[in-house]
PDB file of C-alpha atoms in Angstrom:
ATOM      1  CA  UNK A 166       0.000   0.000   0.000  1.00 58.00           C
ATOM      2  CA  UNK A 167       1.495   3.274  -0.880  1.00 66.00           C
ATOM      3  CA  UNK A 168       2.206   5.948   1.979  1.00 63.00           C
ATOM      4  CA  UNK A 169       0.852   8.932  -0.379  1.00 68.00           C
ATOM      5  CA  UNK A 170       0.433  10.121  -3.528  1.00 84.00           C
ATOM      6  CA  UNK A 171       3.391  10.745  -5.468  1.00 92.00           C
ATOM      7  CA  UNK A 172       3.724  14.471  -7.355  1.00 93.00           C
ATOM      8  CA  UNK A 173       3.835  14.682 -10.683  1.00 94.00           C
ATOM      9  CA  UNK A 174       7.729  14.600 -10.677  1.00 95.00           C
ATOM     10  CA  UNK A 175       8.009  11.763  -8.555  1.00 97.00           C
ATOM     11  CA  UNK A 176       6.043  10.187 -10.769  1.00 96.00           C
ATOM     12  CA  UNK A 177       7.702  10.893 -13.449  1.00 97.00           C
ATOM     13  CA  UNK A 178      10.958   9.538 -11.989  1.00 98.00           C
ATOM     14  CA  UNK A 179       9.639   6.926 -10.775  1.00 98.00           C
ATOM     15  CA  UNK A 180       8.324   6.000 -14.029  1.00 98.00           C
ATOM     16  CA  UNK A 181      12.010   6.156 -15.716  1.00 98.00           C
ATOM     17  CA  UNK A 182      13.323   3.773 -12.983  1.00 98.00           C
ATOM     18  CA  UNK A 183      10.487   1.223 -14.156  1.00 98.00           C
ATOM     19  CA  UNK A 184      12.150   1.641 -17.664  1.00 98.00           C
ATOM     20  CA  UNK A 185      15.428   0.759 -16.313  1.00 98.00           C
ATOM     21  CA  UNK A 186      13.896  -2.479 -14.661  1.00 97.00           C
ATOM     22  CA  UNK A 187      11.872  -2.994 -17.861  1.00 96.00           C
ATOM     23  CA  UNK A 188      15.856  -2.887 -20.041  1.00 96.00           C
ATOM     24  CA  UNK A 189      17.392  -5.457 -17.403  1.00 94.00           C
ATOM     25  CA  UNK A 190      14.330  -7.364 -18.136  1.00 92.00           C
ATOM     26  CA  UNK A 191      14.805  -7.377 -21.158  1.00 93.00           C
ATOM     27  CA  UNK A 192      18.971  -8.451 -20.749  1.00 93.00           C
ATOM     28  CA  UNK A 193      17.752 -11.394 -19.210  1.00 90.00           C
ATOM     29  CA  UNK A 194      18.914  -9.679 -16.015  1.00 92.00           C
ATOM     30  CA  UNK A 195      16.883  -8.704 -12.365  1.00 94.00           C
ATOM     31  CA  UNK A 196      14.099  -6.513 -13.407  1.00 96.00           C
ATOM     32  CA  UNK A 197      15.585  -3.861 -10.648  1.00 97.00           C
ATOM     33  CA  UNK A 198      15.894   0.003 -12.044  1.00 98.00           C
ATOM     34  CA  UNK A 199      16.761   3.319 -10.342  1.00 98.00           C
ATOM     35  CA  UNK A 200      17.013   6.910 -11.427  1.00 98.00           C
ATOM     36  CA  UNK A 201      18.663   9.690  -9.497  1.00 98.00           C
ATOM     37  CA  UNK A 202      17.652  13.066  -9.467  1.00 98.00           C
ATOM     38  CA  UNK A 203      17.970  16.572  -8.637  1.00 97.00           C
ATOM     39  CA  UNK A 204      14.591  19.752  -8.201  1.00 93.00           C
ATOM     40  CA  UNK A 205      12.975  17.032 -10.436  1.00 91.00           C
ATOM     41  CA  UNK A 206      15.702  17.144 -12.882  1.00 96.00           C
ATOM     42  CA  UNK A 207      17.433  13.573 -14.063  1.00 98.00           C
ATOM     43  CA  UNK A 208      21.215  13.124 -12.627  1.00 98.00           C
ATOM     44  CA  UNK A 209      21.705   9.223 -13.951  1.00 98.00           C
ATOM     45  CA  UNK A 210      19.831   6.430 -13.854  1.00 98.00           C
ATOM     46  CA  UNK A 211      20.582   2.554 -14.685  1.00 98.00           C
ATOM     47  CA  UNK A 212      19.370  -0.703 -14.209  1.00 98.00           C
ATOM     48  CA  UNK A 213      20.474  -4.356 -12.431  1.00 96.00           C
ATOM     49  CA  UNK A 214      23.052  -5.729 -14.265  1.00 96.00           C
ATOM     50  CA  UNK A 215      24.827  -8.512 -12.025  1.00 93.00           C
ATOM     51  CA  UNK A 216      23.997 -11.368 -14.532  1.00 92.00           C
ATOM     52  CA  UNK A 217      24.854  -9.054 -17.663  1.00 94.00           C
ATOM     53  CA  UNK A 218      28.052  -7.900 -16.725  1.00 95.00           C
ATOM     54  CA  UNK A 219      28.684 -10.281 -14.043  1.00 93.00           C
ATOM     55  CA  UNK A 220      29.198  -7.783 -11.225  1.00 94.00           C
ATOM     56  CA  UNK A 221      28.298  -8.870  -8.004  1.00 90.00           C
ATOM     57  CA  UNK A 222      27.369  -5.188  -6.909  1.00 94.00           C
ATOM     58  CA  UNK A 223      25.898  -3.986  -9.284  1.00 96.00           C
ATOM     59  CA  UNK A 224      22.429  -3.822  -8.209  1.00 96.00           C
ATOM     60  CA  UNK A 225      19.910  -1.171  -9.809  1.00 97.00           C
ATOM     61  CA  UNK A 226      20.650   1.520  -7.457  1.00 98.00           C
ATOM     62  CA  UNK A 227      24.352   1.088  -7.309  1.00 98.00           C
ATOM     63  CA  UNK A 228      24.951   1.385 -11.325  1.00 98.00           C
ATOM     64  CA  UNK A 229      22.509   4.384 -11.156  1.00 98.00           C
ATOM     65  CA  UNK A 230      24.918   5.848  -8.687  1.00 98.00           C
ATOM     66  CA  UNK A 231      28.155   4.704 -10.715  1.00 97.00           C
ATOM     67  CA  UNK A 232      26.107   6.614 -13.330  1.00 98.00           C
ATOM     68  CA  UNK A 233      25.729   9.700 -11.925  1.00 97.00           C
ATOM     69  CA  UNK A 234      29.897   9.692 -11.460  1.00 96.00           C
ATOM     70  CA  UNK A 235      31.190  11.930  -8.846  1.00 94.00           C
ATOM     71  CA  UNK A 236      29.433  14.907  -7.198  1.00 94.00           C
ATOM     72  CA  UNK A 237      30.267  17.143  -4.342  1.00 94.00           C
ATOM     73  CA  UNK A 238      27.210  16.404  -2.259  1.00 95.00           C
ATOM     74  CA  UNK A 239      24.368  13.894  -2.717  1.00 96.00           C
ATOM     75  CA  UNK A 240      22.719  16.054   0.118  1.00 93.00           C
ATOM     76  CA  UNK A 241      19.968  17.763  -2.384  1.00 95.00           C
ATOM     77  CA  UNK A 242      18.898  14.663  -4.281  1.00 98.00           C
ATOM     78  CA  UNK A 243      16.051  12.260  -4.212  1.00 98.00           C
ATOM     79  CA  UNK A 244      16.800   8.473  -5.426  1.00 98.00           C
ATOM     80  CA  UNK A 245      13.719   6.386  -6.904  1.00 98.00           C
ATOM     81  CA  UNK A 246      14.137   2.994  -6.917  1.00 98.00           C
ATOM     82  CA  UNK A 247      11.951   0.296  -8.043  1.00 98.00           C
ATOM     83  CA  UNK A 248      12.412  -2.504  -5.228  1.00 97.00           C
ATOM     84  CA  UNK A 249      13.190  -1.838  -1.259  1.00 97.00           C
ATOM     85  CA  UNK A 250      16.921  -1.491  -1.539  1.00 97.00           C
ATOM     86  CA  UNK A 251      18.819  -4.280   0.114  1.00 95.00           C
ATOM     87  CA  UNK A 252      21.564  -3.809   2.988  1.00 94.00           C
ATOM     88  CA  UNK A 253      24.183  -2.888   0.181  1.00 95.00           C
ATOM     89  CA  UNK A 254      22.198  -0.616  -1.385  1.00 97.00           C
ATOM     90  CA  UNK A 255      21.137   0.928   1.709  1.00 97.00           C
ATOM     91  CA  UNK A 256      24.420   1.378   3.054  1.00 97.00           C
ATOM     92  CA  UNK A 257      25.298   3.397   0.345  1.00 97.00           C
ATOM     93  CA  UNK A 258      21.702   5.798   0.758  1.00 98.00           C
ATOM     94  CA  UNK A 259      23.580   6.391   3.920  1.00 98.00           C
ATOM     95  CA  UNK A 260      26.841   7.203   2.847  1.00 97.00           C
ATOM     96  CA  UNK A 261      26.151   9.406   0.245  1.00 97.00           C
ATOM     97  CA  UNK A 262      23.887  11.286   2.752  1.00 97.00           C
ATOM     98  CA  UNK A 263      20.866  11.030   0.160  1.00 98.00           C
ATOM     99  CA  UNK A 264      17.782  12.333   1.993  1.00 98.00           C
ATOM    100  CA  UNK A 265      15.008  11.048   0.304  1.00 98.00           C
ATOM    101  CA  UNK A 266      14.185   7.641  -1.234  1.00 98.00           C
ATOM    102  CA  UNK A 267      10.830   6.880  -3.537  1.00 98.00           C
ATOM    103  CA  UNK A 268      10.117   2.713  -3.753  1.00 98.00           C
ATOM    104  CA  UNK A 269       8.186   1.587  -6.296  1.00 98.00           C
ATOM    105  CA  UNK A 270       6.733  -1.520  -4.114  1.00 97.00           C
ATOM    106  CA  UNK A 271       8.524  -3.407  -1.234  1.00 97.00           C
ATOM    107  CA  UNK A 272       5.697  -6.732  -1.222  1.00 96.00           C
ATOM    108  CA  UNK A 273       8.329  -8.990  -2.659  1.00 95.00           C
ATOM    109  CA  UNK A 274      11.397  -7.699  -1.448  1.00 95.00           C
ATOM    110  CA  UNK A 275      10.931  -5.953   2.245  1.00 94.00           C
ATOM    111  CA  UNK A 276      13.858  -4.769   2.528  1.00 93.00           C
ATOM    112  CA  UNK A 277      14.578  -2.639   5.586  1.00 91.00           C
ATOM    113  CA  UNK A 278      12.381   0.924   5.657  1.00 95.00           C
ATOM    114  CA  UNK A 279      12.392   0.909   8.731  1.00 95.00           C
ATOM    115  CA  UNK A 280      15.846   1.126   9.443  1.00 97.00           C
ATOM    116  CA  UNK A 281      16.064   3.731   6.493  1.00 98.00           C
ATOM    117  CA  UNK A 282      13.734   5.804   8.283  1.00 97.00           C
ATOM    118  CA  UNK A 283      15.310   6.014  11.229  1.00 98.00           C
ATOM    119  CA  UNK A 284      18.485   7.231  10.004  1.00 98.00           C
ATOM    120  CA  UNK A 285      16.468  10.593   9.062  1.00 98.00           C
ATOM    121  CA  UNK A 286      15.904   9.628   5.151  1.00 98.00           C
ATOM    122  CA  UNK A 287      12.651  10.634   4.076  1.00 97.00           C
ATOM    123  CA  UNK A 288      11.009   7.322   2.542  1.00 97.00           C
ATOM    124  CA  UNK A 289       7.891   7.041   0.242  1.00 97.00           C
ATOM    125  CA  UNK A 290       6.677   4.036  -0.732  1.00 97.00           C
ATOM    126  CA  UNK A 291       4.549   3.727  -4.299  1.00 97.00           C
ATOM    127  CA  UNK A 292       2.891   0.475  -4.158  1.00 95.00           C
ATOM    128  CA  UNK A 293       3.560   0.824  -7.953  1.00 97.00           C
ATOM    129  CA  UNK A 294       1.937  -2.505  -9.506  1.00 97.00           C
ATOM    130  CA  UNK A 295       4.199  -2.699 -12.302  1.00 97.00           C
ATOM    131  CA  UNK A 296       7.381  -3.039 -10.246  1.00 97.00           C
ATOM    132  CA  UNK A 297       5.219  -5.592  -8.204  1.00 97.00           C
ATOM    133  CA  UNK A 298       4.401  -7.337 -11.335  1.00 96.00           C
ATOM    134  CA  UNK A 299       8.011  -7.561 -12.949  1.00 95.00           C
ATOM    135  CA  UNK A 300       9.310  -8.743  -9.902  1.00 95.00           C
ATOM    136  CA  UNK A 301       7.018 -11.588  -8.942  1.00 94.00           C
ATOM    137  CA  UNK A 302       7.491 -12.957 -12.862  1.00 92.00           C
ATOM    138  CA  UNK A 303      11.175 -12.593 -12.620  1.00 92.00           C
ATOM    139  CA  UNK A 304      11.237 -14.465  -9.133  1.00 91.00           C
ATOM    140  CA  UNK A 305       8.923 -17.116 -10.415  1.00 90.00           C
ATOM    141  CA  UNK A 306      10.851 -17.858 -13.341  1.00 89.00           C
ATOM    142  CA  UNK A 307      14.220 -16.892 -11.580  1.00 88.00           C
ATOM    143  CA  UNK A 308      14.344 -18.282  -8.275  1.00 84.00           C
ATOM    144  CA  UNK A 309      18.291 -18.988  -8.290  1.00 84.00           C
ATOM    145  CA  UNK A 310      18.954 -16.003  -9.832  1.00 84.00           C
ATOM    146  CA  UNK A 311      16.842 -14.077  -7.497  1.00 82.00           C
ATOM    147  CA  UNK A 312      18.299 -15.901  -4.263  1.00 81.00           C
ATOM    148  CA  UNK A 313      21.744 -15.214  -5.664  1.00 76.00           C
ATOM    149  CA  UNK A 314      21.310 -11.452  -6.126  1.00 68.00           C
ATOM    150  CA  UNK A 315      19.979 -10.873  -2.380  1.00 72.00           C
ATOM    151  CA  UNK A 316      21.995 -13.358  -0.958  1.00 62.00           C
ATOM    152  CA  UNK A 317      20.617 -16.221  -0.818  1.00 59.00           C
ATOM    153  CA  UNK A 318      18.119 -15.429   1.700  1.00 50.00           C
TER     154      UNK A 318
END
């Protein structure tokens, strides 16, 4: 269930980080995208592409980061992401001091929001059906894969 309404811009974001999930799909890789961004404007955005390019790390937010290449401060941005980001993933949310996180759905992947939120980073959660959607096919046809990419959990 989504916590609000997103604006228009969130939206919108949100929407290109479903694109990204949509191209790993379409590599044959973890339907996970992510788009970074900046008063609404686009920064970087990329996709999961541990089974493409066999990178271990490189999960949908992380290559959206690599992406984005070097910036002064992360302070000012907002990161959309289509799945509840993973330890890794939200290890580096903290690092880079990112504020505010947008999830397109966190029902097959919980992730930890929780633990997000209480390190001050503003969370909303979509409830998006398509990243629900993409997901739950990939898993079903993907379990290995899947298990592999969060650790085997």
């Amino acid at each position: 269930m989504p916590d609000q309404l997103l604006s228009t811009a969130d939206q919108s974001m949100l929407d290109l980080a479903v694109q990204e999930a949509g191209k790993s799909l379409q590599e044959k890789g973890i339907p996970v995208g992510a788009a970074l961004a900046h008063d609404g404007a686009l920064l970087a955005s990329g996709h999961n592409e541990r089974i493409q390019s066999g990178d271990p790390i490189a999960h949908g937010e992380m290559s959206c980061l690599r992406n984005a290449g070097r910036r002064p401060s992360y302070r000012d941005t907002t990161l959309y992401t289509t799945l509840s980001p993973c330890p890794m993933c939200t290890g580096a949310i903290l690092l880079f001091q990112i504020p505010r996180v947008v999830i397109g759905e966190c029902e097959t992947y919980a992730g930890d929001i929780g633990f997000l939120r209480s390190r001050g980073v503003e969370v909303l959660l979509a409830g998006d059906e398509r990243c629900v959607s993409m997901m739950r096919e990939f898993q079903r046809r993907h379990a290995e894969a899947w298990s592999e990419d969060i650790g085997g959990r």
